[in-house]
PDB file of C-alpha atoms in Angstrom:
ATOM      1  CA  MET J   1     -44.926  39.850 118.951  1.00 32.00           C
ATOM      2  CA  SER J   2     -44.319  43.224 117.467  1.00 38.00           C
ATOM      3  CA  LEU J   3     -41.494  45.077 115.809  1.00 60.00           C
ATOM      4  CA  THR J   4     -42.266  47.953 118.093  1.00 73.00           C
ATOM      5  CA  LEU J   5     -42.105  47.344 121.786  1.00 77.00           C
ATOM      6  CA  SER J   6     -45.009  49.118 123.387  1.00 82.00           C
ATOM      7  CA  LEU J   7     -45.623  49.389 127.124  1.00 85.00           C
ATOM      8  CA  ASP J   8     -48.043  51.379 129.266  1.00 88.00           C
ATOM      9  CA  PHE J   9     -47.575  52.144 132.918  1.00 89.00           C
ATOM     10  CA  GLN J  10     -49.730  54.206 135.244  1.00 90.00           C
ATOM     11  CA  TYR J  11     -48.258  56.185 138.083  1.00 90.00           C
ATOM     12  CA  LYS J  12     -49.780  58.052 140.970  1.00 89.00           C
ATOM     13  CA  THR J  13     -47.949  61.274 140.373  1.00 90.00           C
ATOM     14  CA  THR J  14     -48.110  64.507 138.419  1.00 91.00           C
ATOM     15  CA  LEU J  15     -47.075  65.140 134.833  1.00 93.00           C
ATOM     16  CA  GLU J  16     -44.318  67.431 136.081  1.00 93.00           C
ATOM     17  CA  LYS J  17     -42.829  64.861 138.466  1.00 91.00           C
ATOM     18  CA  LEU J  18     -42.923  62.087 135.891  1.00 93.00           C
ATOM     19  CA  TRP J  19     -41.379  64.376 133.285  1.00 95.00           C
ATOM     20  CA  SER J  20     -38.611  65.234 135.712  1.00 93.00           C
ATOM     21  CA  ALA J  21     -37.983  61.546 136.456  1.00 92.00           C
ATOM     22  CA  LEU J  22     -37.590  60.912 132.727  1.00 94.00           C
ATOM     23  CA  THR J  23     -35.388  63.894 131.939  1.00 95.00           C
ATOM     24  CA  ASP J  24     -33.342  64.841 135.022  1.00 94.00           C
ATOM     25  CA  SER J  25     -29.991  63.081 134.926  1.00 95.00           C
ATOM     26  CA  SER J  26     -29.765  62.540 138.697  1.00 92.00           C
ATOM     27  CA  LYS J  27     -33.307  61.134 138.809  1.00 90.00           C
ATOM     28  CA  LEU J  28     -32.691  58.867 135.831  1.00 92.00           C
ATOM     29  CA  ALA J  29     -29.693  57.485 137.695  1.00 90.00           C
ATOM     30  CA  LYS J  30     -32.059  56.416 140.475  1.00 88.00           C
ATOM     31  CA  TRP J  31     -34.215  54.159 138.343  1.00 90.00           C
ATOM     32  CA  VAL J  32     -32.453  53.242 135.090  1.00 90.00           C
ATOM     33  CA  CYS J  33     -30.453  50.191 136.118  1.00 88.00           C
ATOM     34  CA  ASN J  34     -28.585  47.372 134.556  1.00 85.00           C
ATOM     35  CA  ILE J  35     -31.185  44.660 135.144  1.00 80.00           C
ATOM     36  CA  GLN J  36     -28.546  41.928 135.239  1.00 79.00           C
ATOM     37  CA  THR J  37     -26.627  43.462 138.134  1.00 83.00           C
ATOM     38  CA  GLY J  38     -29.214  45.822 139.613  1.00 83.00           C
ATOM     39  CA  GLU J  39     -26.565  48.558 139.544  1.00 86.00           C
ATOM     40  CA  PRO J  40     -27.669  52.070 138.571  1.00 88.00           C
ATOM     41  CA  MET J  41     -26.420  53.308 135.219  1.00 91.00           C
ATOM     42  CA  GLU J  42     -24.456  56.564 135.119  1.00 94.00           C
ATOM     43  CA  ASN J  43     -25.713  59.044 132.567  1.00 96.00           C
ATOM     44  CA  ASP J  44     -25.204  62.525 131.181  1.00 97.00           C
ATOM     45  CA  PHE J  45     -28.718  62.949 129.835  1.00 97.00           C
ATOM     46  CA  LYS J  46     -30.123  66.428 129.117  1.00 98.00           C
ATOM     47  CA  PRO J  47     -33.576  67.166 127.690  1.00 97.00           C
ATOM     48  CA  VAL J  48     -32.160  69.205 124.822  1.00 97.00           C
ATOM     49  CA  VAL J  49     -32.817  68.285 121.185  1.00 97.00           C
ATOM     50  CA  GLY J  50     -29.578  67.175 119.549  1.00 97.00           C
ATOM     51  CA  HIS J  51     -27.858  66.427 122.871  1.00 97.00           C
ATOM     52  CA  ARG J  52     -25.818  63.224 122.726  1.00 98.00           C
ATOM     53  CA  PHE J  53     -25.737  61.199 125.890  1.00 97.00           C
ATOM     54  CA  GLN J  54     -24.531  57.929 127.315  1.00 97.00           C
ATOM     55  CA  PHE J  55     -25.800  55.496 129.900  1.00 95.00           C
ATOM     56  CA  ARG J  56     -22.997  53.368 131.289  1.00 94.00           C
ATOM     57  CA  THR J  57     -22.714  50.243 133.326  1.00 90.00           C
ATOM     58  CA  GLN J  58     -19.945  47.735 134.042  1.00 89.00           C
ATOM     59  CA  PRO J  59     -18.834  46.046 130.822  1.00 86.00           C
ATOM     60  CA  THR J  60     -19.192  42.291 130.553  1.00 79.00           C
ATOM     61  CA  GLU J  61     -17.793  39.668 128.254  1.00 75.00           C
ATOM     62  CA  TYR J  62     -20.767  40.178 125.954  1.00 71.00           C
ATOM     63  CA  TRP J  63     -21.480  43.878 126.210  1.00 76.00           C
ATOM     64  CA  ASP J  64     -19.356  47.013 126.550  1.00 85.00           C
ATOM     65  CA  GLY J  65     -21.966  48.397 128.947  1.00 87.00           C
ATOM     66  CA  VAL J  66     -22.534  51.583 126.974  1.00 92.00           C
ATOM     67  CA  VAL J  67     -25.811  52.887 125.607  1.00 91.00           C
ATOM     68  CA  GLU J  68     -25.459  55.900 123.346  1.00 94.00           C
ATOM     69  CA  GLY J  69     -28.282  58.145 122.309  1.00 95.00           C
ATOM     70  CA  GLU J  70     -29.295  61.433 120.826  1.00 96.00           C
ATOM     71  CA  VAL J  71     -32.289  63.452 121.949  1.00 97.00           C
ATOM     72  CA  LEU J  72     -34.839  63.807 119.125  1.00 96.00           C
ATOM     73  CA  ILE J  73     -37.972  65.345 120.645  1.00 96.00           C
ATOM     74  CA  VAL J  74     -38.487  67.385 123.806  1.00 97.00           C
ATOM     75  CA  ASP J  75     -42.105  68.402 124.160  1.00 97.00           C
ATOM     76  CA  GLU J  76     -42.423  69.123 127.872  1.00 96.00           C
ATOM     77  CA  PRO J  77     -44.290  67.602 129.686  1.00 96.00           C
ATOM     78  CA  ASN J  78     -45.925  65.291 127.144  1.00 97.00           C
ATOM     79  CA  ARG J  79     -43.456  63.763 124.772  1.00 97.00           C
ATOM     80  CA  LEU J  80     -39.812  62.788 124.784  1.00 97.00           C
ATOM     81  CA  SER J  81     -37.888  60.820 122.198  1.00 96.00           C
ATOM     82  CA  TYR J  82     -34.316  59.735 121.738  1.00 95.00           C
ATOM     83  CA  THR J  83     -32.244  57.177 119.933  1.00 92.00           C
ATOM     84  CA  TRP J  84     -30.938  54.299 121.988  1.00 88.00           C
ATOM     85  CA  GLY J  85     -27.970  52.532 120.531  1.00 85.00           C
ATOM     86  CA  SER J  86     -26.133  49.637 122.007  1.00 80.00           C
ATOM     87  CA  GLY J  87     -24.232  46.597 120.844  1.00 71.00           C
ATOM     88  CA  GLY J  88     -24.405  47.624 117.181  1.00 68.00           C
ATOM     89  CA  GLU J  89     -28.162  48.215 117.215  1.00 70.00           C
ATOM     90  CA  LYS J  90     -29.906  51.543 117.123  1.00 77.00           C
ATOM     91  CA  HIS J  91     -33.428  51.945 118.401  1.00 82.00           C
ATOM     92  CA  THR J  92     -35.780  54.851 118.828  1.00 87.00           C
ATOM     93  CA  VAL J  93     -37.495  55.349 122.162  1.00 91.00           C
ATOM     94  CA  VAL J  94     -40.601  57.524 122.454  1.00 93.00           C
ATOM     95  CA  TRP J  95     -42.183  58.372 125.804  1.00 94.00           C
ATOM     96  CA  THR J  96     -45.686  59.812 125.878  1.00 96.00           C
ATOM     97  CA  LEU J  97     -47.105  61.162 129.142  1.00 95.00           C
ATOM     98  CA  GLN J  98     -50.803  61.633 129.602  1.00 96.00           C
ATOM     99  CA  ASP J  99     -52.613  63.086 132.591  1.00 96.00           C
ATOM    100  CA  LEU J 100     -55.513  60.765 133.478  1.00 95.00           C
ATOM    101  CA  GLY J 101     -56.874  63.005 136.237  1.00 93.00           C
ATOM    102  CA  ASP J 102     -57.343  61.741 139.823  1.00 91.00           C
ATOM    103  CA  GLY J 103     -53.605  62.164 140.391  1.00 91.00           C
ATOM    104  CA  LYS J 104     -52.753  59.515 137.839  1.00 92.00           C
ATOM    105  CA  VAL J 105     -50.465  59.748 134.837  1.00 92.00           C
ATOM    106  CA  ASN J 106     -50.147  57.237 132.039  1.00 93.00           C
ATOM    107  CA  LEU J 107     -46.685  56.635 130.682  1.00 92.00           C
ATOM    108  CA  HIS J 108     -46.532  55.065 127.251  1.00 92.00           C
ATOM    109  CA  LEU J 109     -43.284  53.690 125.898  1.00 90.00           C
ATOM    110  CA  GLU J 110     -42.582  52.779 122.310  1.00 89.00           C
ATOM    111  CA  GLN J 111     -39.259  51.415 121.258  1.00 85.00           C
ATOM    112  CA  SER J 112     -38.754  50.553 117.643  1.00 80.00           C
ATOM    113  CA  GLY J 113     -35.868  48.660 116.175  1.00 67.00           C
ATOM    114  CA  ILE J 114     -35.820  50.716 113.071  1.00 49.00           C
ATOM    115  CA  SER J 115     -34.387  54.124 113.613  1.00 41.00           C
ATOM    116  CA  ASN J 116     -34.483  56.059 110.378  1.00 42.00           C
ATOM    117  CA  GLU J 117     -37.538  58.087 109.445  1.00 42.00           C
ATOM    118  CA  GLN J 118     -38.131  56.452 106.112  1.00 40.00           C
ATOM    119  CA  ALA J 119     -38.159  53.038 107.689  1.00 42.00           C
ATOM    120  CA  LEU J 120     -40.578  54.220 110.363  1.00 42.00           C
ATOM    121  CA  GLY J 121     -42.826  55.646 107.655  1.00 42.00           C
ATOM    122  CA  GLY J 122     -42.769  52.291 105.939  1.00 40.00           C
ATOM    123  CA  ALA J 123     -43.344  50.652 109.265  1.00 41.00           C
ATOM    124  CA  LYS J 124     -46.690  52.378 109.691  1.00 40.00           C
ATOM    125  CA  TYR J 125     -47.916  50.792 106.505  1.00 38.00           C
ATOM    126  CA  GLY J 126     -49.687  47.587 107.423  1.00 37.00           C
ATOM    127  CA  TRP J 127     -47.478  47.094 110.441  1.00 40.00           C
ATOM    128  CA  SER J 128     -49.946  45.349 112.699  1.00 40.00           C
ATOM    129  CA  LYS J 129     -51.204  43.120 109.929  1.00 41.00           C
ATOM    130  CA  TRP J 130     -47.662  42.260 109.047  1.00 43.00           C
ATOM    131  CA  CYS J 131     -46.878  41.365 112.635  1.00 44.00           C
ATOM    132  CA  SER J 132     -49.682  38.840 112.756  1.00 44.00           C
ATOM    133  CA  GLU J 133     -48.323  37.318 109.552  1.00 46.00           C
ATOM    134  CA  LEU J 134     -44.941  37.233 111.189  1.00 45.00           C
ATOM    135  CA  GLU J 135     -46.340  35.305 114.129  1.00 47.00           C
ATOM    136  CA  LYS J 136     -47.634  32.700 111.712  1.00 46.00           C
ATOM    137  CA  ALA J 137     -44.255  32.546 110.045  1.00 45.00           C
ATOM    138  CA  LEU J 138     -42.568  31.976 113.388  1.00 46.00           C
ATOM    139  CA  ALA J 139     -45.093  29.412 114.599  1.00 43.00           C
TER     140      ALA J 139
ATOM    141  CA  MET D   1     -24.783  28.141  97.171  1.00 38.00           C
ATOM    142  CA  ASN D   2     -26.334  25.486  99.373  1.00 40.00           C
ATOM    143  CA  GLU D   3     -28.799  26.225 102.144  1.00 39.00           C
ATOM    144  CA  ASN D   4     -26.335  25.944 104.985  1.00 40.00           C
ATOM    145  CA  GLU D   5     -24.052  28.483 103.432  1.00 39.00           C
ATOM    146  CA  ASN D   6     -27.018  30.731 102.921  1.00 41.00           C
ATOM    147  CA  GLU D   7     -28.048  30.539 106.539  1.00 44.00           C
ATOM    148  CA  ASN D   8     -24.573  31.176 107.880  1.00 45.00           C
ATOM    149  CA  ASN D   9     -23.866  33.995 105.520  1.00 53.00           C
ATOM    150  CA  GLN D  10     -26.084  36.693 107.000  1.00 66.00           C
ATOM    151  CA  SER D  11     -24.534  39.860 105.622  1.00 77.00           C
ATOM    152  CA  ARG D  12     -27.466  42.188 106.135  1.00 81.00           C
ATOM    153  CA  ASP D  13     -29.240  43.395 109.229  1.00 80.00           C
ATOM    154  CA  VAL D  14     -32.618  41.733 109.628  1.00 81.00           C
ATOM    155  CA  PHE D  15     -34.225  45.015 110.770  1.00 76.00           C
ATOM    156  CA  ASP D  16     -32.972  46.664 107.618  1.00 79.00           C
ATOM    157  CA  ALA D  17     -34.405  43.845 105.538  1.00 86.00           C
ATOM    158  CA  VAL D  18     -37.899  44.135 106.992  1.00 83.00           C
ATOM    159  CA  ALA D  19     -37.967  47.957 106.927  1.00 78.00           C
ATOM    160  CA  ASP D  20     -39.455  47.995 103.438  1.00 83.00           C
ATOM    161  CA  PRO D  21     -43.166  47.262 102.749  1.00 84.00           C
ATOM    162  CA  THR D  22     -42.432  45.323  99.542  1.00 91.00           C
ATOM    163  CA  ARG D  23     -40.087  43.034 101.410  1.00 92.00           C
ATOM    164  CA  ARG D  24     -42.588  42.538 104.211  1.00 86.00           C
ATOM    165  CA  ARG D  25     -45.183  41.614 101.594  1.00 89.00           C
ATOM    166  CA  LEU D  26     -42.713  39.134 100.081  1.00 93.00           C
ATOM    167  CA  ILE D  27     -42.223  37.566 103.517  1.00 90.00           C
ATOM    168  CA  GLU D  28     -45.990  37.312 103.906  1.00 85.00           C
ATOM    169  CA  LEU D  29     -46.354  35.640 100.533  1.00 89.00           C
ATOM    170  CA  LEU D  30     -43.556  33.203 101.251  1.00 91.00           C
ATOM    171  CA  ALA D  31     -44.945  32.500 104.721  1.00 85.00           C
ATOM    172  CA  GLY D  32     -48.162  31.329 103.066  1.00 83.00           C
ATOM    173  CA  ALA D  33     -46.494  28.887 100.684  1.00 88.00           C
ATOM    174  CA  GLU D  34     -43.904  26.159 100.737  1.00 89.00           C
ATOM    175  CA  GLU D  35     -41.957  27.610  97.849  1.00 94.00           C
ATOM    176  CA  LEU D  36     -42.660  30.156  95.096  1.00 96.00           C
ATOM    177  CA  PRO D  37     -40.965  30.903  91.781  1.00 96.00           C
ATOM    178  CA  LEU D  38     -40.052  34.495  90.891  1.00 95.00           C
ATOM    179  CA  HIS D  39     -42.833  34.939  88.310  1.00 94.00           C
ATOM    180  CA  GLU D  40     -45.539  34.041  90.836  1.00 95.00           C
ATOM    181  CA  LEU D  41     -44.089  36.519  93.324  1.00 96.00           C
ATOM    182  CA  THR D  42     -43.752  39.225  90.673  1.00 96.00           C
ATOM    183  CA  ALA D  43     -47.417  38.787  89.708  1.00 95.00           C
ATOM    184  CA  GLN D  44     -48.365  40.180  93.157  1.00 94.00           C
ATOM    185  CA  PHE D  45     -46.651  43.527  92.619  1.00 95.00           C
ATOM    186  CA  GLN D  46     -46.930  46.598  90.411  1.00 94.00           C
ATOM    187  CA  MET D  47     -43.206  46.445  89.752  1.00 95.00           C
ATOM    188  CA  GLY D  48     -41.179  44.372  87.333  1.00 93.00           C
ATOM    189  CA  ARG D  49     -39.286  41.161  87.999  1.00 92.00           C
ATOM    190  CA  THR D  50     -35.923  42.929  88.229  1.00 95.00           C
ATOM    191  CA  ALA D  51     -37.183  45.135  91.055  1.00 96.00           C
ATOM    192  CA  VAL D  52     -38.777  42.195  92.880  1.00 96.00           C
ATOM    193  CA  SER D  53     -35.593  40.221  92.382  1.00 96.00           C
ATOM    194  CA  LYS D  54     -33.573  43.003  94.024  1.00 96.00           C
ATOM    195  CA  HIS D  55     -35.813  42.894  97.079  1.00 96.00           C
ATOM    196  CA  LEU D  56     -35.438  39.114  97.237  1.00 97.00           C
ATOM    197  CA  THR D  57     -31.659  39.526  97.132  1.00 96.00           C
ATOM    198  CA  ILE D  58     -31.823  41.812 100.174  1.00 95.00           C
ATOM    199  CA  LEU D  59     -33.984  39.260 101.998  1.00 95.00           C
ATOM    200  CA  LYS D  60     -31.473  36.568 101.031  1.00 95.00           C
ATOM    201  CA  GLU D  61     -28.628  38.662 102.416  1.00 94.00           C
ATOM    202  CA  ALA D  62     -30.478  38.862 105.722  1.00 91.00           C
ATOM    203  CA  GLY D  63     -30.890  35.082 105.669  1.00 92.00           C
ATOM    204  CA  LEU D  64     -34.677  35.440 105.489  1.00 92.00           C
ATOM    205  CA  VAL D  65     -35.080  33.829 102.086  1.00 95.00           C
ATOM    206  CA  LEU D  66     -33.496  30.730 100.591  1.00 95.00           C
ATOM    207  CA  ASP D  67     -33.518  29.959  96.908  1.00 96.00           C
ATOM    208  CA  ARG D  68     -32.855  26.985  94.662  1.00 95.00           C
ATOM    209  CA  LYS D  69     -32.804  26.398  90.947  1.00 94.00           C
ATOM    210  CA  VAL D  70     -35.353  24.008  89.543  1.00 93.00           C
ATOM    211  CA  GLY D  71     -34.765  23.638  85.827  1.00 92.00           C
ATOM    212  CA  ARG D  72     -34.752  27.162  84.460  1.00 91.00           C
ATOM    213  CA  GLU D  73     -36.599  28.832  87.289  1.00 92.00           C
ATOM    214  CA  THR D  74     -35.476  29.934  90.714  1.00 93.00           C
ATOM    215  CA  ARG D  75     -37.782  29.103  93.579  1.00 96.00           C
ATOM    216  CA  PHE D  76     -37.818  31.004  96.835  1.00 97.00           C
ATOM    217  CA  ARG D  77     -38.828  30.009 100.319  1.00 94.00           C
ATOM    218  CA  LEU D  78     -38.898  31.663 103.711  1.00 92.00           C
ATOM    219  CA  ASN D  79     -36.351  31.017 106.412  1.00 90.00           C
ATOM    220  CA  ALA D  80     -38.020  32.593 109.446  1.00 84.00           C
ATOM    221  CA  ALA D  81     -35.172  31.931 111.901  1.00 83.00           C
ATOM    222  CA  PRO D  82     -33.531  35.407 111.649  1.00 82.00           C
ATOM    223  CA  LEU D  83     -36.847  36.973 112.660  1.00 79.00           C
ATOM    224  CA  ARG D  84     -36.060  35.564 116.115  1.00 75.00           C
ATOM    225  CA  GLU D  85     -33.492  38.322 116.409  1.00 71.00           C
ATOM    226  CA  ILE D  86     -36.337  40.826 116.326  1.00 70.00           C
ATOM    227  CA  GLN D  87     -38.248  38.798 118.892  1.00 69.00           C
ATOM    228  CA  ASP D  88     -35.171  38.605 121.108  1.00 72.00           C
ATOM    229  CA  TRP D  89     -34.625  42.334 121.367  1.00 68.00           C
ATOM    230  CA  VAL D  90     -38.311  42.902 122.059  1.00 71.00           C
ATOM    231  CA  ALA D  91     -38.052  40.391 124.905  1.00 75.00           C
ATOM    232  CA  PHE D  92     -34.846  41.939 126.254  1.00 79.00           C
ATOM    233  CA  TYR D  93     -36.100  45.524 126.261  1.00 81.00           C
ATOM    234  CA  SER D  94     -39.504  44.529 127.511  1.00 81.00           C
ATOM    235  CA  LYS D  95     -37.785  43.048 130.565  1.00 84.00           C
ATOM    236  CA  PHE D  96     -35.399  46.002 130.861  1.00 88.00           C
ATOM    237  CA  TRP D  97     -38.104  48.666 130.868  1.00 89.00           C
ATOM    238  CA  ARG D  98     -40.603  46.720 132.946  1.00 88.00           C
ATOM    239  CA  ALA D  99     -38.039  46.222 135.701  1.00 90.00           C
ATOM    240  CA  ASN D 100     -36.886  49.830 135.553  1.00 92.00           C
ATOM    241  CA  LEU D 101     -40.358  51.334 135.329  1.00 92.00           C
ATOM    242  CA  LEU D 102     -41.304  49.448 138.485  1.00 90.00           C
ATOM    243  CA  ARG D 103     -38.254  50.998 140.092  1.00 91.00           C
ATOM    244  CA  LEU D 104     -39.452  54.381 138.862  1.00 93.00           C
ATOM    245  CA  ASN D 105     -42.755  53.709 140.595  1.00 92.00           C
ATOM    246  CA  GLN D 106     -40.909  53.218 143.893  1.00 90.00           C
ATOM    247  CA  LEU D 107     -38.976  56.421 143.307  1.00 90.00           C
ATOM    248  CA  LEU D 108     -42.163  58.401 142.686  1.00 91.00           C
ATOM    249  CA  GLU D 109     -43.820  56.884 145.758  1.00 89.00           C
ATOM    250  CA  GLU D 110     -40.840  57.796 147.914  1.00 87.00           C
ATOM    251  CA  GLU D 111     -40.959  61.341 146.580  1.00 81.00           C
ATOM    252  CA  ALA D 112     -44.655  61.586 147.370  1.00 77.00           C
ATOM    253  CA  GLU D 113     -44.104  60.683 151.034  1.00 75.00           C
TER     254      GLU D 113
END
């Protein structure tokens, strides 16, 4: 396990199209869904640093269905970051897009559970080593 | 305070508790031993016992560390259960993004047609 969720996906597309899918509100609404219901989530996202946005879905008994965030980094078409807060937790999401040539683009996602800068700085220190220790502790 | 009270009295966010390198080191040390007294923990750091003790208090508040008095010394041990919270959100968001990024793949394929 890791304190930072890290995922890589490869798409047959262009940097520009992938960037647009990640930043255009109407496109986001086509793929960001509530995975429990499969319903698309409404959003008012804008790729503007400092912009505060929401993703919304039907509330349930356990969740008000609202994700709130603030855009932190807009480095078109390579890097996008925002906070992602929901249910009393605040995470930081960072998307990194990389052109692999041959019409392929790698999309890297990092989501960390610790949102302030100082904590992230601390997190870099011995993070991976610490995570393996953590696995032992959880075993 | 007995152990049950300790476990149920989680007043601090577990993410907050593990955000500091000293506290992560303390967790590592405690993960490698059944139980350790304060002076043995302090010996591993450049800081004094008061500072180490403060970090242990934060870990206690997050339910990550339990302590008990044995004679004149306090011994500390790890309670790893709250770390599950960290594991749980990783699992949730891993599922969330995997499902949605597959959907994104369909969207991009449709656009390409």
